[in-house]
Amino acid sequence: MRALSTLDRAVTATIEEAGRWFTMLYKTLYWTARGPWDFREWFRQMARVGVDSVPVVFLAAFFTGAVIALQTYEGFQRFHAEGYVGSVVSLSMLRELAPVLSALMVTGRVGSAYAAEIGTMRVTEQIDALYALAANPIQYLVVPRVWASFIMMPLLTIMADATGILGGYLVAVGLLNANAVIYEQSTFQFLDLNDFGSGIIKAAVFGIILAVTGCMKGFHTQGGAEGVGKATTQSVVMASLIILLSDFFLTKVLFQ
Amino acid sequence: MNQAGGPTKISIRGLHKAFGAKKVLQGVDLEVPEGSSTVIMGGSGAGKSVLLKHVIGLLRPDAGEVLVDGGDIGHLHEGDLNTVRRQFGMSFQEGALFDSMSVFDNIAFPLRRHSGLDPDGVAERVRECLRIVNLHDVEGKMPAELSGGMRRRVGFARAIALKPRILLFDEPTTGLDPVMTALIADTIRALTEDETVTALTITHDLQAAYAIADRIAMIFQGRIVFCGPPEAFQTNTDPVVEQFRTSNPIGPWTEAEL
């Protein structure tokens, strides 16, 4: 009986959380449609998500590309396939690693900040104050953050694509003495537009996921400074999990 | 028509609100006449703030209704509420200033959104509001640089910036020194001199209540147990009112805590 009631509580909590998540997504769309749009704020948030995330995304993508080259070069050499290392790096970066790693980095940097900011505003009654001043907080706080993330994530991913390939190239050609011409050829040999496009679509979806999760967690924060800390941590865990899960299904759909 | 003479501006009927198992409001009935200055008194956790938040639609009733100008606030759509709220001004317990904005921008926030004033007009009104709460040279400061009392006064200034018809003040004088308390009380009185301005103030400070109110309502165990002019409040013999008024440690307030 006890196990059953524990399960009941967990399932109920999960469904309620999912409800809050989709409500936040829906309200964002509603208040976007309703306008007016404060593009100044959109740009401010875009700079935060995009420009300020360039260094971390750059480093993450660069070393990921580099380590794939390092690992596969070693392994592929065993069956004389080192000529395909470039393809492995470019395919895995474009299709999978650039969007997912960028999204996880931005979740840690920006999604968590959204939760902390909005959570602090919640516990200090600033959210109530916005309502009281006839400024809807979803419209004022959430709409610019979600769309900024939606717009900037694909751009960050394009940069991550390039830096990952660059990292792989430098390791293979510079460190492991691979033939530069063969490596270049193999990098682009098997790529088609869908590889690039699917990564971009994923990135845009992840952008929405991390922003909605951060804002939702912040919005429903309870209980002072401790609550803000909890909301922040939970937003990162939750967004990362949703990103990884949806990644699987997106891949399945996009390459059907 | 009622005691203060004006028509009813806010009417609360049978208002119930619970948070989980905790029943905070259990059938609140309160009529607030237009142009009156009503003070809601009660101990900590008596549900004063919860009541105030229902008036402006920040909380939705579990049961009962909140009528403003005869229209039910409790069931309005969020978008329409936004419109209705433009006639409200509310100050919060800790000020609730936007900490990403300077003092100036905080007070200018509602003016820029809803007043239609040009930047010069906004700046002028901001300075006027700061003068009213007796703050000088703080326009450029961030909320974090202010003391708690100053934050409260900036929050008060922000609440009155749009010259709203309905003013809600949640503990406007708590944590202020006696002089500033008197200043805020006088300001609330002065604002409600205008017959179209209605104020609803929460406090548990008796002195402030006498200075602000032309009607005092006392909330106890989720219901209004007394509502009338300050003179009647001072002579009322209801044990709940009497214990509160005489600061007696023994009585229904303390028994209820047990």
Short mmCIF file of C-alpha atoms in Angstrom, two decimals:
data_model
loop_
_atom_site.label_atom_id
_atom_site.label_comp_id
_atom_site.label_asym_id
_atom_site.label_seq_id
_atom_site.Cartn_x
_atom_site.Cartn_y
_atom_site.Cartn_z
CA MET A 1 0.00 0.00 0.00
CA ARG A 2 2.74 2.37 0.97
CA ALA A 3 4.64 1.77 -2.26
CA LEU A 4 1.45 2.39 -4.19
CA SER A 5 0.73 5.70 -2.51
CA THR A 6 4.34 6.82 -3.06
CA LEU A 7 3.93 5.94 -6.72
CA ASP A 8 0.63 7.79 -6.82
CA ARG A 9 2.23 10.90 -5.42
CA ALA A 10 5.13 10.76 -7.88
CA VAL A 11 2.86 10.24 -10.88
CA THR A 12 0.51 13.03 -9.82
CA ALA A 13 3.42 15.41 -9.29
CA THR A 14 4.84 14.57 -12.71
CA ILE A 15 1.54 15.13 -14.46
CA GLU A 16 1.03 18.43 -12.62
CA GLU A 17 4.52 19.54 -13.60
CA ALA A 18 3.85 18.62 -17.22
CA GLY A 19 0.64 20.62 -17.02
CA ARG A 20 2.50 23.67 -15.73
CA TRP A 21 5.08 23.26 -18.49
CA PHE A 22 2.56 23.13 -21.31
CA THR A 23 0.53 25.93 -19.74
CA MET A 24 3.65 28.10 -19.74
CA LEU A 25 4.32 27.22 -23.38
CA TYR A 26 0.73 27.96 -24.33
CA LYS A 27 0.61 31.25 -22.41
CA THR A 28 3.82 32.29 -24.14
CA LEU A 29 2.20 31.71 -27.52
CA TYR A 30 -0.98 33.45 -26.39
CA TRP A 31 0.80 36.58 -25.17
CA THR A 32 3.02 36.57 -28.25
CA ALA A 33 -0.06 36.61 -30.46
CA ARG A 34 -1.67 39.28 -28.31
CA GLY A 35 1.31 41.66 -28.47
CA PRO A 36 2.53 44.34 -28.29
CA TRP A 37 6.14 43.19 -28.68
CA ASP A 38 8.94 44.93 -26.88
CA PHE A 39 11.72 44.28 -29.41
CA ARG A 40 14.22 46.25 -27.33
CA GLU A 41 13.84 43.63 -24.63
CA TRP A 42 13.97 40.83 -27.22
CA PHE A 43 17.35 42.10 -28.41
CA ARG A 44 18.63 42.48 -24.87
CA GLN A 45 17.72 38.86 -24.16
CA MET A 46 19.12 37.72 -27.51
CA ALA A 47 22.44 39.25 -26.59
CA ARG A 48 22.36 37.39 -23.28
CA VAL A 49 21.51 34.02 -24.79
CA GLY A 50 23.54 34.38 -27.95
CA VAL A 51 26.51 36.69 -27.72
CA ASP A 52 27.28 35.99 -24.07
CA SER A 53 27.14 32.23 -24.66
CA VAL A 54 29.65 32.29 -27.53
CA PRO A 55 32.75 31.54 -25.41
CA VAL A 56 31.33 28.47 -23.62
CA VAL A 57 29.69 27.05 -26.72
CA PHE A 58 32.86 27.70 -28.71
CA LEU A 59 35.04 25.85 -26.21
CA ALA A 60 32.60 22.96 -25.76
CA ALA A 61 32.21 22.42 -29.51
CA PHE A 62 35.90 22.86 -30.27
CA PHE A 63 37.05 20.25 -27.79
CA THR A 64 34.23 17.89 -28.65
CA GLY A 65 35.24 17.97 -32.31
CA ALA A 66 38.85 17.55 -31.25
CA VAL A 67 38.21 14.57 -29.01
CA ILE A 68 36.07 12.78 -31.61
CA ALA A 69 38.93 13.11 -34.09
CA LEU A 70 41.39 11.87 -31.49
CA GLN A 71 39.28 8.86 -30.54
CA THR A 72 38.15 7.79 -33.98
CA TYR A 73 41.54 8.32 -35.59
CA GLU A 74 43.00 5.86 -33.10
CA GLY A 75 40.25 3.36 -33.66
CA PHE A 76 39.81 3.73 -37.42
CA GLN A 77 43.55 3.31 -37.96
CA ARG A 78 43.16 -0.29 -36.80
CA PHE A 79 41.20 -1.10 -39.95
CA HIS A 80 42.82 1.51 -42.18
CA ALA A 81 39.78 3.77 -42.32
CA GLU A 82 41.40 6.93 -40.97
CA GLY A 83 40.34 8.65 -44.19
CA TYR A 84 36.79 8.72 -42.85
CA VAL A 85 37.55 10.54 -39.61
CA GLY A 86 36.52 13.85 -41.16
CA SER A 87 33.10 12.42 -42.02
CA VAL A 88 32.60 11.06 -38.54
CA VAL A 89 33.43 14.43 -36.99
CA SER A 90 31.25 16.49 -39.32
CA LEU A 91 28.29 14.12 -39.28
CA SER A 92 28.22 13.72 -35.52
CA MET A 93 28.70 17.43 -34.90
CA LEU A 94 26.05 18.64 -37.34
CA ARG A 95 23.41 16.06 -36.62
CA GLU A 96 23.83 15.51 -32.95
CA LEU A 97 26.54 17.05 -30.85
CA ALA A 98 26.46 20.70 -31.86
CA PRO A 99 22.74 21.19 -31.12
CA VAL A 100 22.67 18.98 -28.01
CA LEU A 101 25.86 20.26 -26.41
CA SER A 102 25.03 23.89 -27.20
CA ALA A 103 21.59 23.39 -25.68
CA LEU A 104 23.03 21.82 -22.53
CA MET A 105 25.60 24.60 -22.15
CA VAL A 106 22.96 27.29 -22.68
CA THR A 107 20.64 25.51 -20.25
CA GLY A 108 23.32 25.70 -17.58
CA ARG A 109 24.16 29.30 -18.37
CA VAL A 110 20.87 30.90 -19.37
CA GLY A 111 18.01 28.55 -18.46
CA SER A 112 19.23 28.50 -14.88
CA ALA A 113 19.53 32.28 -14.85
CA TYR A 114 15.94 32.59 -16.09
CA ALA A 115 14.74 30.38 -13.24
CA ALA A 116 16.79 32.29 -10.66
CA GLU A 117 15.76 35.72 -11.92
CA ILE A 118 12.08 35.05 -12.28
CA GLY A 119 12.09 32.96 -9.09
CA THR A 120 13.59 35.86 -7.15
CA MET A 121 11.00 38.18 -8.63
CA ARG A 122 8.31 35.73 -7.55
CA VAL A 123 9.40 35.44 -3.91
CA THR A 124 9.95 39.20 -3.55
CA GLU A 125 6.47 39.94 -4.97
CA GLN A 126 7.88 41.60 -8.08
CA ILE A 127 5.73 39.29 -10.22
CA ASP A 128 2.67 40.42 -8.27
CA ALA A 129 3.83 44.00 -8.71
CA LEU A 130 3.97 43.51 -12.49
CA TYR A 131 0.41 42.21 -12.48
CA ALA A 132 -0.66 45.08 -10.25
CA LEU A 133 0.93 47.59 -12.63
CA ALA A 134 -1.10 46.06 -15.46
CA ALA A 135 1.99 44.57 -17.07
CA ASN A 136 1.46 40.88 -17.65
CA PRO A 137 4.65 39.11 -16.49
CA ILE A 138 4.35 36.39 -19.14
CA GLN A 139 4.26 39.05 -21.80
CA TYR A 140 6.90 41.19 -20.15
CA LEU A 141 9.36 38.55 -18.92
CA VAL A 142 8.69 35.20 -20.57
CA VAL A 143 7.85 36.07 -24.19
CA PRO A 144 11.16 37.88 -24.91
CA ARG A 145 13.18 35.17 -23.18
CA VAL A 146 11.59 32.26 -25.01
CA TRP A 147 11.86 33.83 -28.46
CA ALA A 148 15.39 35.06 -27.83
CA SER A 149 16.37 31.51 -27.00
CA PHE A 150 14.45 30.15 -30.01
CA ILE A 151 16.24 32.54 -32.35
CA MET A 152 19.73 32.35 -30.89
CA MET A 153 20.07 28.59 -30.35
CA PRO A 154 20.23 27.80 -34.11
CA LEU A 155 22.83 30.53 -34.58
CA LEU A 156 24.93 29.18 -31.73
CA THR A 157 24.60 25.73 -33.25
CA ILE A 158 25.86 26.90 -36.63
CA MET A 159 28.89 28.31 -34.85
CA ALA A 160 29.29 25.05 -32.91
CA ASP A 161 29.12 23.09 -36.19
CA ALA A 162 32.00 25.13 -37.56
CA THR A 163 34.14 25.09 -34.41
CA GLY A 164 33.64 21.35 -33.92
CA ILE A 165 34.79 20.64 -37.46
CA LEU A 166 37.70 23.02 -36.95
CA GLY A 167 38.67 21.27 -33.71
CA GLY A 168 38.61 17.89 -35.43
CA TYR A 169 40.64 19.20 -38.35
CA LEU A 170 43.33 20.72 -36.16
CA VAL A 171 43.75 17.54 -34.14
CA ALA A 172 43.71 15.19 -37.13
CA VAL A 173 45.90 17.26 -39.43
CA GLY A 174 47.98 19.13 -36.90
CA LEU A 175 48.50 16.52 -34.21
CA LEU A 176 48.01 13.16 -35.87
CA ASN A 177 49.48 14.08 -39.27
CA ALA A 178 46.42 13.13 -41.31
CA ASN A 179 46.49 14.24 -44.94
CA ALA A 180 44.86 17.68 -45.06
CA VAL A 181 43.30 17.25 -48.51
CA ILE A 182 41.82 13.84 -47.75
CA TYR A 183 40.52 15.05 -44.42
CA GLU A 184 38.82 18.06 -45.99
CA GLN A 185 37.26 15.90 -48.65
CA SER A 186 35.98 13.37 -46.18
CA THR A 187 34.54 16.12 -44.01
CA PHE A 188 32.07 17.21 -46.67
CA GLN A 189 31.87 14.06 -48.78
CA PHE A 190 28.80 12.48 -47.17
CA LEU A 191 27.07 15.57 -45.86
CA ASP A 192 23.74 16.63 -47.22
CA LEU A 193 21.55 19.57 -46.40
CA ASN A 194 19.29 17.52 -44.14
CA ASP A 195 22.21 16.82 -41.78
CA PHE A 196 22.68 20.54 -41.31
CA GLY A 197 18.97 21.40 -41.33
CA SER A 198 17.95 18.76 -38.82
CA GLY A 199 20.55 20.08 -36.36
CA ILE A 200 19.16 23.58 -36.77
CA ILE A 201 15.58 22.43 -36.20
CA LYS A 202 16.67 20.55 -33.10
CA ALA A 203 18.47 23.61 -31.81
CA ALA A 204 15.39 25.79 -32.21
CA VAL A 205 13.23 23.25 -30.37
CA PHE A 206 15.82 22.93 -27.60
CA GLY A 207 15.88 26.72 -27.36
CA ILE A 208 12.17 26.75 -26.61
CA ILE A 209 12.47 23.83 -24.18
CA LEU A 210 15.23 25.36 -22.07
CA ALA A 211 13.63 28.79 -21.94
CA VAL A 212 10.13 27.55 -21.14
CA THR A 213 11.50 25.24 -18.45
CA GLY A 214 13.60 27.97 -16.83
CA CYS A 215 10.76 30.50 -16.89
CA MET A 216 8.20 27.96 -15.66
CA LYS A 217 10.39 26.88 -12.75
CA GLY A 218 11.03 30.49 -11.83
CA PHE A 219 7.39 31.40 -12.13
CA HIS A 220 6.27 28.67 -9.73
CA THR A 221 9.00 29.25 -7.15
CA GLN A 222 7.91 29.08 -3.54
CA GLY A 223 9.64 29.72 -0.28
CA GLY A 224 12.31 32.39 -0.25
CA ALA A 225 15.97 32.11 -1.15
CA GLU A 226 15.99 28.35 -0.64
CA GLY A 227 13.08 28.00 -3.05
CA VAL A 228 14.96 30.01 -5.68
CA GLY A 229 17.97 27.71 -5.35
CA LYS A 230 15.77 24.66 -5.70
CA ALA A 231 13.95 26.07 -8.71
CA THR A 232 17.25 26.87 -10.39
CA THR A 233 18.70 23.39 -9.90
CA GLN A 234 15.48 21.70 -10.91
CA SER A 235 15.19 23.80 -14.05
CA VAL A 236 18.63 22.64 -15.22
CA VAL A 237 17.93 18.97 -14.49
CA MET A 238 14.47 19.08 -16.01
CA ALA A 239 15.47 20.99 -19.15
CA SER A 240 18.49 18.73 -19.73
CA LEU A 241 16.35 15.63 -19.45
CA ILE A 242 13.64 16.96 -21.76
CA ILE A 243 16.32 17.98 -24.27
CA LEU A 244 17.92 14.52 -24.26
CA LEU A 245 14.59 12.70 -24.48
CA SER A 246 13.15 14.92 -27.19
CA ASP A 247 16.45 14.62 -29.06
CA PHE A 248 15.79 10.93 -29.57
CA PHE A 249 12.28 11.47 -30.87
CA LEU A 250 13.26 14.43 -33.01
CA THR A 251 16.01 12.35 -34.60
CA LYS A 252 13.53 9.58 -35.24
CA VAL A 253 11.09 11.98 -36.91
CA LEU A 254 13.61 14.05 -38.84
CA PHE A 255 15.33 11.07 -40.48
CA GLN A 256 12.33 8.90 -41.13
CA MET B 1 -25.25 54.55 0.15
CA ASN B 2 -23.39 53.84 3.35
CA GLN B 3 -21.57 55.46 6.25
CA ALA B 4 -18.96 57.33 4.23
CA GLY B 5 -21.62 58.65 1.93
CA GLY B 6 -20.32 57.40 -1.41
CA PRO B 7 -21.65 54.53 -3.50
CA THR B 8 -20.02 51.14 -2.98
CA LYS B 9 -16.74 50.89 -4.88
CA ILE B 10 -15.55 47.47 -3.79
CA SER B 11 -17.85 44.78 -2.56
CA ILE B 12 -16.56 41.49 -1.18
CA ARG B 13 -19.15 38.79 -0.60
CA GLY B 14 -18.67 35.42 1.06
CA LEU B 15 -15.03 35.22 0.02
CA HIS B 16 -13.34 31.88 0.73
CA LYS B 17 -9.74 31.00 0.04
CA ALA B 18 -7.66 28.04 1.16
CA PHE B 19 -4.06 27.08 0.42
CA GLY B 20 -3.96 23.32 0.63
CA ALA B 21 -5.48 22.39 3.96
CA LYS B 22 -5.00 25.89 5.38
CA LYS B 23 -8.26 27.84 5.25
CA VAL B 24 -7.23 31.48 5.20
CA LEU B 25 -10.44 33.27 4.30
CA GLN B 26 -13.71 31.73 5.42
CA GLY B 27 -16.47 33.96 4.23
CA VAL B 28 -15.28 37.55 4.19
CA ASP B 29 -17.97 40.19 3.63
CA LEU B 30 -16.84 43.78 3.22
CA GLU B 31 -18.26 46.85 1.52
CA VAL B 32 -15.87 49.66 0.68
CA PRO B 33 -17.56 52.98 -0.19
CA GLU B 34 -16.09 55.19 -2.90
CA GLY B 35 -13.90 57.94 -1.51
CA SER B 36 -13.35 56.19 1.80
CA SER B 37 -10.13 55.24 3.47
CA THR B 38 -10.62 51.80 4.92
CA VAL B 39 -8.01 50.11 7.07
CA ILE B 40 -7.98 46.35 7.47
CA MET B 41 -6.46 45.27 10.76
CA GLY B 42 -5.59 41.88 12.09
CA GLY B 43 -2.75 39.81 13.43
CA SER B 44 0.04 38.28 11.37
CA GLY B 45 -1.24 35.47 9.20
CA ALA B 46 -4.87 36.55 9.63
CA GLY B 47 -5.27 36.74 5.85
CA LYS B 48 -5.02 40.50 5.34
CA SER B 49 -2.64 40.33 2.39
CA VAL B 50 -4.58 37.43 0.88
CA LEU B 51 -7.73 39.55 1.05
CA LEU B 52 -6.02 42.52 -0.58
CA LYS B 53 -4.63 40.35 -3.38
CA HIS B 54 -8.15 39.19 -4.22
CA VAL B 55 -9.29 42.78 -4.72
CA ILE B 56 -6.81 43.31 -7.54
CA GLY B 57 -7.21 39.80 -8.96
CA LEU B 58 -3.77 38.48 -8.00
CA LEU B 59 -5.54 35.59 -6.33
CA ARG B 60 -8.76 33.95 -7.46
CA PRO B 61 -11.46 33.15 -4.92
CA ASP B 62 -12.34 29.53 -4.11
CA ALA B 63 -15.86 30.75 -3.47
CA GLY B 64 -17.61 34.10 -3.19
CA GLU B 65 -17.13 37.20 -5.27
CA VAL B 66 -15.15 40.41 -5.42
CA LEU B 67 -16.98 43.21 -7.19
CA VAL B 68 -15.28 46.39 -8.29
CA ASP B 69 -17.72 48.96 -9.65
CA GLY B 70 -20.22 46.12 -9.74
CA GLY B 71 -18.06 43.92 -12.01
CA ASP B 72 -16.80 40.57 -10.76
CA ILE B 73 -12.98 40.59 -10.63
CA GLY B 74 -12.68 36.96 -9.60
CA HIS B 75 -13.75 35.49 -12.91
CA LEU B 76 -12.34 37.97 -15.38
CA HIS B 77 -10.03 36.78 -18.13
CA GLU B 78 -6.37 37.68 -17.59
CA GLY B 79 -6.38 40.08 -20.52
CA ASP B 80 -9.43 42.00 -19.25
CA LEU B 81 -8.01 42.04 -15.74
CA ASN B 82 -5.00 43.83 -17.19
CA THR B 83 -7.31 46.61 -18.32
CA VAL B 84 -9.23 46.79 -15.04
CA ARG B 85 -5.97 46.96 -13.09
CA ARG B 86 -5.03 50.28 -14.66
CA GLN B 87 -7.31 52.04 -12.19
CA PHE B 88 -5.47 50.34 -9.32
CA GLY B 89 -2.31 51.27 -7.50
CA MET B 90 -0.81 48.81 -5.07
CA SER B 91 2.19 48.91 -2.78
CA PHE B 92 3.68 45.73 -1.38
CA GLN B 93 5.06 44.75 2.00
CA GLU B 94 8.74 44.88 1.10
CA GLY B 95 8.29 47.39 -1.68
CA ALA B 96 8.58 44.77 -4.46
CA LEU B 97 10.74 47.14 -6.49
CA PHE B 98 12.11 45.79 -9.76
CA ASP B 99 15.70 45.25 -8.75
CA SER B 100 17.00 45.40 -12.29
CA MET B 101 15.82 49.01 -12.58
CA SER B 102 16.81 52.27 -10.92
CA VAL B 103 14.43 54.06 -8.57
CA PHE B 104 13.54 56.45 -11.39
CA ASP B 105 12.72 53.64 -13.82
CA ASN B 106 10.68 51.83 -11.19
CA ILE B 107 8.38 54.78 -10.70
CA ALA B 108 8.42 55.61 -14.41
CA PHE B 109 7.45 52.01 -15.30
CA PRO B 110 3.66 52.41 -15.01
CA LEU B 111 3.82 55.96 -16.41
CA ARG B 112 5.68 54.88 -19.55
CA ARG B 113 3.29 52.00 -20.14
CA HIS B 114 -0.07 53.55 -19.39
CA SER B 115 -0.02 57.32 -18.95
CA GLY B 116 0.74 58.53 -22.45
CA LEU B 117 3.00 61.22 -20.98
CA ASP B 118 6.08 62.32 -22.92
CA PRO B 119 9.52 61.71 -21.31
CA ASP B 120 9.52 65.17 -19.71
CA GLY B 121 6.08 64.60 -18.26
CA VAL B 122 7.15 61.21 -16.92
CA ALA B 123 10.27 62.69 -15.29
CA GLU B 124 8.23 65.46 -13.73
CA ARG B 125 5.67 63.05 -12.29
CA VAL B 126 8.43 60.75 -10.95
CA ARG B 127 10.01 63.67 -9.09
CA GLU B 128 6.64 64.78 -7.79
CA CYS B 129 5.95 61.28 -6.41
CA LEU B 130 9.37 61.13 -4.78
CA ARG B 131 8.73 64.51 -3.16
CA ILE B 132 5.45 63.22 -1.78
CA VAL B 133 7.24 60.42 0.07
CA ASN B 134 10.03 62.81 1.05
CA LEU B 135 12.85 61.12 -0.84
CA HIS B 136 15.58 63.18 -2.43
CA ASP B 137 18.55 62.35 -4.64
CA VAL B 138 17.68 58.68 -4.99
CA GLU B 139 16.47 58.68 -8.61
CA GLY B 140 19.62 57.10 -9.98
CA LYS B 141 20.05 54.57 -7.20
CA MET B 142 19.30 50.88 -7.51
CA PRO B 143 16.85 49.31 -5.04
CA ALA B 144 19.68 47.27 -3.47
CA GLU B 145 21.36 50.51 -2.39
CA LEU B 146 18.33 51.68 -0.41
CA SER B 147 17.30 50.88 3.14
CA GLY B 148 14.16 48.82 3.74
CA GLY B 149 12.13 51.87 4.71
CA MET B 150 13.25 53.77 1.64
CA ARG B 151 12.33 50.85 -0.61
CA ARG B 152 8.86 50.82 0.90
CA ARG B 153 8.45 54.52 0.24
CA VAL B 154 9.62 54.13 -3.38
CA GLY B 155 7.09 51.30 -3.72
CA PHE B 156 4.46 53.67 -2.34
CA ALA B 157 5.50 56.34 -4.84
CA ARG B 158 5.26 53.83 -7.69
CA ALA B 159 1.77 52.82 -6.56
CA ILE B 160 0.44 56.38 -6.68
CA ALA B 161 2.28 57.45 -9.85
CA LEU B 162 -0.64 56.90 -12.21
CA LYS B 163 -3.06 58.72 -9.85
CA PRO B 164 -5.17 55.57 -9.59
CA ARG B 165 -8.77 55.58 -8.42
CA ILE B 166 -8.26 52.62 -6.11
CA LEU B 167 -5.24 52.44 -3.83
CA LEU B 168 -4.19 49.26 -2.07
CA PHE B 169 -1.44 49.50 0.52
CA ASP B 170 -0.02 46.38 2.12
CA GLU B 171 1.65 47.38 5.39
CA PRO B 172 2.84 50.77 4.10
CA THR B 173 4.20 51.93 7.44
CA THR B 174 5.77 48.80 8.90
CA GLY B 175 9.45 49.39 9.58
CA LEU B 176 9.21 53.15 9.14
CA ASP B 177 10.17 55.57 11.90
CA PRO B 178 7.30 57.49 13.59
CA VAL B 179 7.85 60.60 11.50
CA MET B 180 7.77 58.72 8.20
CA THR B 181 4.75 56.73 9.41
CA ALA B 182 2.92 59.99 10.02
CA LEU B 183 3.99 61.27 6.62
CA ILE B 184 2.68 58.18 4.82
CA ALA B 185 -0.54 58.25 6.85
CA ASP B 186 -1.08 61.92 5.99
CA THR B 187 -0.42 61.17 2.34
CA ILE B 188 -3.02 58.42 2.26
CA ARG B 189 -5.50 60.78 3.95
CA ALA B 190 -4.71 63.53 1.47
CA LEU B 191 -5.14 61.19 -1.50
CA THR B 192 -8.59 60.15 -0.34
CA GLU B 193 -9.68 63.75 0.15
CA ASP B 194 -10.56 63.38 -3.50
CA GLU B 195 -14.00 61.78 -3.39
CA THR B 196 -13.31 59.51 -6.32
CA VAL B 197 -10.22 57.94 -4.73
CA THR B 198 -10.74 54.88 -2.56
CA ALA B 199 -8.00 53.48 -0.36
CA LEU B 200 -7.71 50.09 1.27
CA THR B 201 -4.80 49.82 3.68
CA ILE B 202 -3.50 46.88 5.65
CA THR B 203 -1.71 47.46 8.89
CA HIS B 204 -1.40 46.11 12.39
CA ASP B 205 -0.12 49.44 13.68
CA LEU B 206 -2.93 51.04 15.72
CA GLN B 207 -1.55 54.58 15.60
CA ALA B 208 -1.20 54.43 11.82
CA ALA B 209 -4.70 52.97 11.51
CA TYR B 210 -6.29 55.80 13.50
CA ALA B 211 -4.44 58.35 11.37
CA ILE B 212 -5.35 56.76 8.05
CA ALA B 213 -8.82 55.34 8.50
CA ASP B 214 -12.29 56.71 8.29
CA ARG B 215 -13.36 53.08 8.58
CA ILE B 216 -11.60 50.20 10.30
CA ALA B 217 -12.29 46.55 9.54
CA MET B 218 -10.92 43.79 11.70
CA ILE B 219 -10.25 40.34 10.28
CA PHE B 220 -10.10 37.34 12.59
CA GLN B 221 -10.11 33.65 11.70
CA GLY B 222 -10.90 34.34 8.08
CA ARG B 223 -13.90 36.63 8.71
CA ILE B 224 -14.54 40.31 9.25
CA VAL B 225 -15.55 40.61 12.91
CA PHE B 226 -15.83 44.38 13.04
CA CYS B 227 -16.27 47.17 10.54
CA GLY B 228 -16.96 50.76 11.41
CA PRO B 229 -15.51 54.21 12.04
CA PRO B 230 -12.42 54.54 14.30
CA GLU B 231 -14.53 56.00 17.15
CA ALA B 232 -16.70 52.90 17.19
CA PHE B 233 -13.59 50.74 17.01
CA GLN B 234 -12.17 52.45 20.09
CA THR B 235 -15.27 51.76 22.16
CA ASN B 236 -16.17 48.34 20.76
CA THR B 237 -16.33 45.62 23.38
CA ASP B 238 -16.03 42.56 21.15
CA PRO B 239 -13.28 40.48 22.85
CA VAL B 240 -11.39 40.12 19.57
CA VAL B 241 -11.35 43.88 18.97
CA GLU B 242 -10.69 44.67 22.58
CA GLN B 243 -7.69 42.38 22.93
CA PHE B 244 -6.12 43.79 19.77
CA ARG B 245 -6.79 47.39 20.77
CA THR B 246 -5.50 47.06 24.31
CA SER B 247 -2.50 44.90 23.32
CA ASN B 248 -3.62 42.31 25.85
CA PRO B 249 -1.57 39.08 25.70
CA ILE B 250 -4.60 37.07 26.87
CA GLY B 251 -7.70 36.69 24.74
CA PRO B 252 -9.11 35.15 21.55
CA TRP B 253 -6.08 36.10 19.38
CA THR B 254 -3.67 34.13 21.53
CA GLU B 255 -6.13 31.30 22.11
CA ALA B 256 -6.55 30.93 18.36
CA GLU B 257 -2.81 30.39 17.96
CA LEU B 258 -2.88 27.39 20.28
#
